[in-house]
Amino acid sequence: MTKLWTIQSSASDQIEDAIQEAAMYIRQGKTIAFPTETVYGLGADATNTGAIQRIFNAKGRPSDNPLIVHIAKSTQLENLVNEIPNIYIELMEALWPGPITFIFSIKSHKLSPVVTAGMSTVGIRIPNHPIALRILEAANCPVAAPSANISGRPSPTIARHVLDDLDGKIDGIFDGGSTGIGLESTVIAYVNQKLHILRPGGVTREKLHEINPKVEIVNAYQHEIDVNEKPISPGMKYAHYSPKAKLEIISGKNLYDVKNCIIEKVKEAQTNGIKTGIMTFEESKHHYNADLVLSYGQLSNPESLAHHLYAVLRTFDTQGITYILAESCPEVGVGVAVMNRLRKAAGNLVTVIE
Ligand code: TXA
Ligand code: MG
């Protein structure tokens, strides 16, 4: 049974009771999903191997893909990590609580080795969400929390998505409404005096540069890897965020040509009896006709695209669409993270119109 805590329209003392109960679940070694400012996480006590194992089991997550550890205050780092590079201190002061995860070398054996997949490093962040922060404070332990989806599926941005994937497989879920940013935190590692972006996310490269214009920033996530290679971030090698439908991205400089290509592909697919969907923008959705046309936000507003991306991918599945054609968005600001996720969701099936 999955316990559901709902706070919409609840009085503040009821919310407090729910927070305390959720925190107790974590201390007891149970798994609970909760909202963060990025996506819903599936949390458990990071010092309890049995509890962490239950996260991997519920998600069907490969055991060599480590989990991010969530804390409430930066003072908790002292017990967990060896050293804090100066550049991290500067970035943490500017960006925590917030959507950025730092990779540290592990100090003690307090954390279950299952959390870090046996690695000597650990990813840690302080989420910027009132419910997440209060649960973390009340639990009073580091909480490992990957996104609360079945491995490989789009990350959940509302409680319903979590239940669709994990109902009955986890001990509880805290429904705090829809998450703000809509895609995961930026993961960074400081290696050889350079800041490596392992996963683009809520904090943009431009923002990192603005805080420290001197440090060299490497887009490590662009490095193509094969499954036999050991990447610096194990999550890089797995298929991710995918709808059940086949997803193809159409991109190109000339938007008119992109649209024509999509229209042609829809016609062809429908002739073959394939239920086809189009994933586009508010500005262009009226151009199209298909079994389902959905906008994932405004082309002029990459934050809105990030916010709706995963929910829209899930909607195509629930509507029985088996082939999705998606218009790519410009890779500026958080648009970089949107395209990173969309490409992974498409298994890199991208048609570029020259
Ligand atoms: O926004 C987020 O980060 C969400 C919310 C719930 O906080 N969490 C999340 O966790 O996205 P997850 O497990 O779905 O993604 C963690 C990513 C994976 O790509 C993993 O490989 C990488 O972080 N990672 C974790 N620990 C690492 C480490 N020690 N070294 C390199 N990469 C690591
Ligand atoms: Mg994930």
CSV table of C-alpha atoms and ligand atoms in Angstrom, one decimal:
chain,number,residue,atom,x,y,z
A,1,MET,CA,0.0,0.0,0.0
A,2,THR,CA,1.2,3.5,-0.9
A,3,LYS,CA,0.2,6.1,1.7
A,4,LEU,CA,-0.9,9.4,0.1
A,5,TRP,CA,-0.5,12.7,1.9
A,6,THR,CA,-2.3,15.6,0.2
A,7,ILE,CA,-1.8,19.1,1.3
A,8,GLN,CA,-4.1,21.1,-1.1
A,9,SER,CA,-6.6,22.9,1.0
A,10,SER,CA,-5.2,21.3,4.2
A,11,ALA,CA,-4.8,23.4,7.4
A,12,SER,CA,-1.2,24.2,8.5
A,13,ASP,CA,-1.3,21.8,11.5
A,14,GLN,CA,-2.4,19.0,9.2
A,15,ILE,CA,0.5,19.8,6.8
A,16,GLU,CA,2.9,19.7,9.8
A,17,ASP,CA,1.5,16.3,10.9
A,18,ALA,CA,1.9,14.9,7.3
A,19,ILE,CA,5.5,16.2,7.2
A,20,GLN,CA,6.3,14.6,10.5
A,21,GLU,CA,4.8,11.3,9.4
A,22,ALA,CA,6.7,11.3,6.1
A,23,ALA,CA,9.9,12.0,7.9
A,24,MET,CA,9.2,9.1,10.3
A,25,TYR,CA,8.7,6.9,7.3
A,26,ILE,CA,12.2,7.8,6.1
A,27,ARG,CA,13.7,7.2,9.5
A,28,GLN,CA,12.0,3.8,9.6
A,29,GLY,CA,13.7,2.8,6.3
A,30,LYS,CA,10.7,3.3,4.1
A,31,THR,CA,10.6,4.9,0.6
A,32,ILE,CA,8.5,8.0,0.0
A,33,ALA,CA,8.1,10.3,-3.0
A,34,PHE,CA,8.0,14.0,-2.5
A,35,PRO,CA,8.1,17.2,-4.6
A,36,THR,CA,11.2,19.2,-5.2
A,37,GLU,CA,11.6,22.4,-7.4
A,38,THR,CA,12.8,20.2,-10.3
A,39,VAL,CA,10.9,16.9,-10.4
A,40,TYR,CA,9.4,14.5,-7.8
A,41,GLY,CA,12.1,12.5,-6.0
A,42,LEU,CA,11.8,9.0,-4.5
A,43,GLY,CA,13.6,9.4,-1.1
A,44,ALA,CA,15.0,7.0,1.5
A,45,ASP,CA,17.6,7.2,4.3
A,46,ALA,CA,21.0,7.3,2.5
A,47,THR,CA,22.6,5.6,5.5
A,48,ASN,CA,20.3,2.6,5.4
A,49,THR,CA,21.3,0.0,2.7
A,50,GLY,CA,18.0,-1.9,2.9
A,51,ALA,CA,16.0,1.3,2.3
A,52,ILE,CA,18.2,2.3,-0.6
A,53,GLN,CA,17.9,-1.2,-2.1
A,54,ARG,CA,14.1,-0.7,-2.1
A,55,ILE,CA,14.5,2.5,-4.2
A,56,PHE,CA,16.5,0.6,-6.8
A,57,ASN,CA,13.9,-2.3,-6.8
A,58,ALA,CA,10.9,0.0,-7.1
A,59,LYS,CA,12.4,1.9,-10.0
A,60,GLY,CA,14.0,-1.0,-11.7
A,61,ARG,CA,17.2,1.1,-11.7
A,62,PRO,CA,20.5,-0.4,-12.8
A,63,SER,CA,22.6,-0.9,-9.7
A,64,ASP,CA,25.7,0.9,-11.2
A,65,ASN,CA,23.8,4.2,-11.5
A,66,PRO,CA,24.3,6.2,-8.2
A,67,LEU,CA,21.7,8.3,-6.5
A,68,ILE,CA,21.8,12.0,-5.6
A,69,VAL,CA,21.8,12.7,-1.8
A,70,HIS,CA,19.6,15.5,-0.5
A,71,ILE,CA,20.4,17.5,2.6
A,72,ALA,CA,18.6,20.4,4.4
A,73,LYS,CA,21.7,22.5,5.3
A,74,SER,CA,25.2,22.8,4.0
A,75,THR,CA,26.6,22.1,7.5
A,76,GLN,CA,25.6,18.5,6.9
A,77,LEU,CA,28.4,18.3,4.3
A,78,GLU,CA,31.1,18.1,7.0
A,79,ASN,CA,30.2,14.5,7.9
A,80,LEU,CA,29.8,13.4,4.3
A,81,VAL,CA,32.6,14.8,2.1
A,82,ASN,CA,36.4,15.1,2.2
A,83,GLU,CA,36.9,18.5,0.9
A,84,ILE,CA,34.9,21.3,-0.6
A,85,PRO,CA,36.6,23.0,-3.6
A,86,ASN,CA,36.5,26.9,-3.3
A,87,ILE,CA,34.6,27.1,-6.5
A,88,TYR,CA,31.8,24.9,-4.9
A,89,ILE,CA,31.6,27.2,-1.9
A,90,GLU,CA,31.1,30.2,-4.2
A,91,LEU,CA,28.5,28.4,-6.3
A,92,MET,CA,26.7,26.9,-3.3
A,93,GLU,CA,26.3,30.3,-1.6
A,94,ALA,CA,24.8,31.7,-4.8
A,95,LEU,CA,22.7,28.7,-5.9
A,96,TRP,CA,21.7,26.6,-2.9
A,97,PRO,CA,18.9,25.7,-2.1
A,98,GLY,CA,18.4,25.2,-5.8
A,99,PRO,CA,18.6,22.9,-8.8
A,100,ILE,CA,22.3,22.1,-8.8
A,101,THR,CA,24.1,18.9,-7.6
A,102,PHE,CA,27.8,18.9,-6.8
A,103,ILE,CA,30.0,15.8,-7.1
A,104,PHE,CA,32.3,15.4,-4.0
A,105,SER,CA,34.7,12.8,-2.9
A,106,ILE,CA,33.2,10.8,-0.1
A,107,LYS,CA,34.6,11.2,3.4
A,108,SER,CA,33.2,8.6,5.7
A,109,HIS,CA,31.3,5.3,5.3
A,110,LYS,CA,28.2,6.8,6.8
A,111,LEU,CA,26.5,6.6,3.4
A,112,SER,CA,25.3,3.2,2.2
A,113,PRO,CA,27.7,2.1,-0.6
A,114,VAL,CA,24.6,1.2,-2.6
A,115,VAL,CA,23.7,4.9,-2.9
A,116,THR,CA,27.0,5.7,-4.7
A,117,ALA,CA,27.1,2.4,-6.6
A,118,GLY,CA,30.4,1.8,-4.9
A,119,MET,CA,32.0,4.9,-6.4
A,120,SER,CA,34.4,7.1,-4.3
A,121,THR,CA,32.3,10.2,-5.2
A,122,VAL,CA,28.8,11.4,-4.2
A,123,GLY,CA,26.4,13.9,-5.7
A,124,ILE,CA,24.7,16.2,-3.2
A,125,ARG,CA,22.1,19.0,-3.4
A,126,ILE,CA,19.8,21.1,-1.2
A,127,PRO,CA,16.5,21.3,-3.0
A,128,ASN,CA,14.6,24.6,-3.1
A,129,HIS,CA,11.1,23.4,-2.2
A,130,PRO,CA,9.4,24.1,1.2
A,131,ILE,CA,8.0,20.5,1.5
A,132,ALA,CA,11.2,18.8,0.5
A,133,LEU,CA,13.2,21.0,2.9
A,134,ARG,CA,10.8,20.4,5.8
A,135,ILE,CA,10.8,16.6,5.3
A,136,LEU,CA,14.7,16.6,5.1
A,137,GLU,CA,14.9,18.7,8.3
A,138,ALA,CA,12.5,16.5,10.2
A,139,ALA,CA,14.1,13.3,8.9
A,140,ASN,CA,17.4,14.6,10.1
A,141,CYS,CA,19.5,12.3,7.9
A,142,PRO,CA,20.9,12.5,4.3
A,143,VAL,CA,18.1,11.4,1.9
A,144,ALA,CA,19.0,9.7,-1.4
A,145,ALA,CA,16.4,10.6,-4.0
A,146,PRO,CA,16.4,9.8,-7.7
A,147,SER,CA,13.5,11.0,-9.8
A,148,ALA,CA,10.4,9.1,-8.8
A,149,ASN,CA,9.7,7.3,-12.1
A,150,ILE,CA,10.3,3.8,-13.4
A,151,SER,CA,13.8,3.8,-14.8
A,152,GLY,CA,13.9,5.0,-18.4
A,153,ARG,CA,10.5,6.8,-18.2
A,154,PRO,CA,9.9,10.6,-18.2
A,155,SER,CA,10.5,12.1,-14.7
A,156,PRO,CA,7.4,12.9,-12.7
A,157,THR,CA,6.3,16.5,-12.4
A,158,ILE,CA,2.9,15.8,-10.6
A,159,ALA,CA,2.0,13.2,-8.0
A,160,ARG,CA,-0.2,11.4,-10.5
A,161,HIS,CA,2.8,10.6,-12.7
A,162,VAL,CA,4.5,9.0,-9.6
A,163,LEU,CA,1.4,6.9,-8.9
A,164,ASP,CA,1.1,5.8,-12.5
A,165,ASP,CA,4.6,4.4,-12.3
A,166,LEU,CA,5.1,3.3,-8.7
A,167,ASP,CA,1.7,2.9,-6.9
A,168,GLY,CA,2.0,-0.1,-4.6
A,169,LYS,CA,5.8,-0.3,-5.0
A,170,ILE,CA,6.7,2.6,-2.6
A,171,ASP,CA,5.5,3.3,0.9
A,172,GLY,CA,4.2,6.8,0.5
A,173,ILE,CA,3.8,9.9,-1.6
A,174,PHE,CA,3.5,13.5,-0.6
A,175,ASP,CA,1.3,15.4,-3.1
A,176,GLY,CA,2.6,19.0,-3.2
A,177,GLY,CA,1.1,19.9,-6.6
A,178,SER,CA,3.2,20.4,-9.8
A,179,THR,CA,6.9,21.0,-9.6
A,180,GLY,CA,8.3,24.3,-10.8
A,181,ILE,CA,11.2,23.8,-13.1
A,182,GLY,CA,10.0,20.5,-14.6
A,183,LEU,CA,13.4,18.9,-15.3
A,184,GLU,CA,16.2,17.8,-13.2
A,185,SER,CA,19.1,19.6,-11.5
A,186,THR,CA,22.3,20.5,-13.2
A,187,VAL,CA,25.1,18.0,-12.1
A,188,ILE,CA,28.6,19.4,-11.9
A,189,ALA,CA,32.0,18.0,-11.0
A,190,TYR,CA,35.2,20.0,-10.5
A,191,VAL,CA,38.0,17.9,-12.1
A,192,ASN,CA,41.4,19.0,-13.1
A,193,GLN,CA,40.6,22.7,-12.2
A,194,LYS,CA,37.6,22.6,-14.6
A,195,LEU,CA,33.9,22.6,-14.0
A,196,HIS,CA,32.4,19.7,-15.8
A,197,ILE,CA,28.7,19.9,-16.5
A,198,LEU,CA,27.7,16.2,-16.4
A,199,ARG,CA,24.0,16.9,-16.9
A,200,PRO,CA,22.6,20.3,-18.0
A,201,GLY,CA,19.6,21.3,-15.9
A,202,GLY,CA,17.8,24.0,-13.9
A,203,VAL,CA,21.0,26.1,-13.5
A,204,THR,CA,22.3,27.2,-16.9
A,205,ARG,CA,25.9,27.4,-18.0
A,206,GLU,CA,25.4,31.1,-18.4
A,207,LYS,CA,24.4,31.4,-14.7
A,208,LEU,CA,27.6,29.4,-13.7
A,209,HIS,CA,29.7,31.7,-15.8
A,210,GLU,CA,28.0,34.8,-14.4
A,211,ILE,CA,28.9,33.7,-10.8
A,212,ASN,CA,32.5,32.9,-11.7
A,213,PRO,CA,33.6,34.2,-15.1
A,214,LYS,CA,37.2,32.8,-14.6
A,215,VAL,CA,36.6,29.1,-14.2
A,216,GLU,CA,36.7,27.0,-17.3
A,217,ILE,CA,33.4,25.2,-18.0
A,218,VAL,CA,33.3,21.9,-19.9
A,219,ASN,CA,30.1,20.5,-21.4
A,220,ALA,CA,30.9,16.9,-20.4
A,221,TYR,CA,27.4,15.7,-21.2
A,222,GLN,CA,28.1,16.2,-24.9
A,223,HIS,CA,30.7,13.5,-24.9
A,224,GLU,CA,29.4,10.6,-26.9
A,225,ILE,CA,29.8,7.3,-25.0
A,226,ASP,CA,29.3,3.7,-25.8
A,227,VAL,CA,27.8,1.3,-23.2
A,228,ASN,CA,31.1,-0.4,-22.5
A,229,GLU,CA,32.9,2.8,-21.6
A,230,LYS,CA,32.9,4.0,-18.0
A,231,PRO,CA,31.5,7.6,-18.1
A,232,ILE,CA,32.2,10.1,-15.3
A,233,SER,CA,28.5,10.2,-14.7
A,234,PRO,CA,27.0,6.7,-15.0
A,235,GLY,CA,23.5,8.0,-15.8
A,236,MET,CA,24.9,9.3,-19.1
A,237,LYS,CA,24.9,5.9,-20.7
A,238,TYR,CA,21.4,4.8,-20.1
A,239,ALA,CA,18.2,5.4,-22.2
A,240,HIS,CA,16.2,8.0,-20.4
A,241,TYR,CA,13.0,10.0,-20.2
A,242,SER,CA,11.3,8.0,-23.0
A,243,PRO,CA,7.7,7.7,-23.8
A,244,LYS,CA,6.4,4.3,-25.0
A,245,ALA,CA,5.8,5.9,-28.4
A,246,LYS,CA,8.6,6.2,-31.0
A,247,LEU,CA,9.8,9.8,-30.8
A,248,GLU,CA,11.5,11.6,-33.7
A,249,ILE,CA,12.9,15.2,-33.4
A,250,ILE,CA,12.8,17.4,-36.5
A,251,SER,CA,15.1,20.4,-36.4
A,252,GLY,CA,16.6,22.9,-38.9
A,253,LYS,CA,17.3,26.6,-39.3
A,254,ASN,CA,14.3,27.2,-41.5
A,255,LEU,CA,11.1,26.7,-39.5
A,256,TYR,CA,9.0,26.6,-42.6
A,257,ASP,CA,10.9,23.6,-43.9
A,258,VAL,CA,10.7,21.9,-40.5
A,259,LYS,CA,6.9,22.3,-40.5
A,260,ASN,CA,6.6,20.9,-44.0
A,261,CYS,CA,8.7,17.9,-43.1
A,262,ILE,CA,6.5,17.2,-40.1
A,263,ILE,CA,3.3,17.6,-42.1
A,264,GLU,CA,4.7,15.1,-44.8
A,265,LYS,CA,5.7,12.6,-42.1
A,266,VAL,CA,2.4,12.7,-40.4
A,267,LYS,CA,0.5,12.1,-43.7
A,268,GLU,CA,2.7,9.1,-44.5
A,269,ALA,CA,2.4,7.6,-41.0
A,270,GLN,CA,-1.4,8.1,-41.0
A,271,THR,CA,-1.7,6.4,-44.4
A,272,ASN,CA,-0.1,3.4,-42.7
A,273,GLY,CA,-2.6,3.6,-39.9
A,274,ILE,CA,-0.1,4.8,-37.3
A,275,LYS,CA,-1.6,7.0,-34.5
A,276,THR,CA,0.6,10.0,-34.8
A,277,GLY,CA,1.2,13.0,-32.5
A,278,ILE,CA,3.0,16.3,-32.9
A,279,MET,CA,4.9,18.0,-30.1
A,280,THR,CA,5.2,21.7,-30.9
A,281,PHE,CA,4.9,25.3,-29.5
A,282,GLU,CA,2.0,27.5,-28.6
A,283,GLU,CA,3.1,29.8,-31.5
A,284,SER,CA,2.8,27.0,-34.1
A,285,LYS,CA,0.2,24.4,-33.0
A,286,HIS,CA,-2.5,25.9,-35.2
A,287,HIS,CA,-0.4,24.9,-38.3
A,288,TYR,CA,-0.8,21.2,-37.7
A,289,ASN,CA,-3.3,18.5,-38.0
A,290,ALA,CA,-2.6,15.0,-36.5
A,291,ASP,CA,-4.2,12.5,-34.1
A,292,LEU,CA,-2.9,14.6,-31.2
A,293,VAL,CA,-1.2,18.0,-31.4
A,294,LEU,CA,0.3,19.2,-28.1
A,295,SER,CA,2.2,22.3,-27.3
A,296,TYR,CA,5.0,21.9,-24.7
A,297,GLY,CA,5.1,25.7,-24.1
A,298,GLN,CA,6.1,28.9,-25.8
A,299,LEU,CA,9.1,28.9,-28.3
A,300,SER,CA,10.0,32.3,-26.9
A,301,ASN,CA,10.1,31.0,-23.3
A,302,PRO,CA,12.4,28.0,-22.7
A,303,GLU,CA,11.3,27.8,-19.0
A,304,SER,CA,7.8,27.0,-20.1
A,305,LEU,CA,9.1,24.2,-22.3
A,306,ALA,CA,11.1,22.7,-19.4
A,307,HIS,CA,8.0,22.9,-17.2
A,308,HIS,CA,5.7,21.0,-19.6
A,309,LEU,CA,8.2,18.6,-21.3
A,310,TYR,CA,7.7,15.4,-19.3
A,311,ALA,CA,4.0,15.8,-18.8
A,312,VAL,CA,3.4,16.2,-22.5
A,313,LEU,CA,5.5,13.1,-23.3
A,314,ARG,CA,3.4,11.1,-20.9
A,315,THR,CA,0.1,12.4,-22.4
A,316,PHE,CA,1.0,11.1,-25.8
A,317,ASP,CA,1.3,7.6,-24.2
A,318,THR,CA,-2.0,7.8,-22.3
A,319,GLN,CA,-3.7,8.9,-25.5
A,320,GLY,CA,-2.5,5.8,-27.4
A,321,ILE,CA,-0.1,7.7,-29.7
A,322,THR,CA,2.6,5.4,-31.1
A,323,TYR,CA,4.7,7.9,-33.1
A,324,ILE,CA,5.5,11.4,-32.0
A,325,LEU,CA,7.1,14.1,-34.1
A,326,ALA,CA,8.7,16.8,-32.0
A,327,GLU,CA,9.9,20.3,-33.0
A,328,SER,CA,13.3,21.1,-31.5
A,329,CYS,CA,13.7,24.3,-29.4
A,330,PRO,CA,16.6,26.8,-29.5
A,331,GLU,CA,19.5,25.7,-27.2
A,332,VAL,CA,19.8,28.8,-25.1
A,333,GLY,CA,19.4,29.0,-21.3
A,334,VAL,CA,17.4,26.1,-20.0
A,335,GLY,CA,16.6,25.2,-23.7
A,336,VAL,CA,20.0,23.3,-23.5
A,337,ALA,CA,18.6,21.0,-20.9
A,338,VAL,CA,15.3,20.6,-22.7
A,339,MET,CA,17.0,19.5,-25.9
A,340,ASN,CA,19.4,17.2,-23.9
A,341,ARG,CA,16.3,15.4,-22.4
A,342,LEU,CA,14.4,15.4,-25.7
A,343,ARG,CA,17.3,13.8,-27.6
A,344,LYS,CA,17.6,11.1,-24.9
A,345,ALA,CA,13.9,10.5,-25.0
A,346,ALA,CA,14.1,10.1,-28.7
A,347,GLY,CA,17.1,7.7,-28.4
A,348,ASN,CA,18.9,10.3,-30.6
A,349,LEU,CA,16.5,9.9,-33.5
A,350,VAL,CA,16.9,13.4,-35.0
A,351,THR,CA,16.2,14.5,-38.6
A,352,VAL,CA,18.0,17.7,-39.5
A,353,ILE,CA,16.6,19.7,-42.4
A,354,GLU,CA,19.5,21.4,-44.1
B,1,TXA,O1,16.6,17.3,-9.8
B,1,TXA,C1,17.2,16.3,-9.5
B,1,TXA,O2,18.4,16.1,-9.5
B,1,TXA,C2,16.2,15.1,-9.1
B,1,TXA,C3,15.5,15.5,-7.8
B,1,TXA,C4,14.6,14.4,-7.3
B,1,TXA,O3,16.4,16.0,-6.9
B,1,TXA,N1,17.0,13.9,-8.9
B,1,TXA,C5,17.5,13.2,-10.0
B,1,TXA,O4,18.1,12.0,-9.6
B,1,TXA,O5,17.4,13.5,-11.1
B,1,TXA,P1,18.5,10.8,-10.7
B,1,TXA,O6,18.9,9.7,-9.8
B,1,TXA,O7,17.3,10.6,-11.5
B,1,TXA,O8,19.7,11.4,-11.5
B,1,TXA,C6,21.0,11.4,-10.9
B,1,TXA,C7,22.0,11.7,-11.9
B,1,TXA,C8,22.3,10.4,-12.7
B,1,TXA,O9,22.6,10.8,-14.1
B,1,TXA,C9,23.6,9.9,-12.0
B,1,TXA,O10,24.4,9.1,-12.9
B,1,TXA,C10,24.3,11.2,-11.6
B,1,TXA,O11,23.2,12.1,-11.2
B,1,TXA,N2,25.1,11.0,-10.4
B,1,TXA,C11,24.8,10.6,-9.2
B,1,TXA,N3,25.9,10.5,-8.4
B,1,TXA,C12,26.9,10.7,-9.2
B,1,TXA,C13,28.4,10.6,-9.0
B,1,TXA,N4,28.9,10.3,-7.8
B,1,TXA,N5,29.2,10.9,-10.0
B,1,TXA,C14,28.7,11.2,-11.2
B,1,TXA,N6,27.3,11.3,-11.5
B,1,TXA,C15,26.5,11.0,-10.5
B,2,MG,MG,16.1,10.2,-13.2
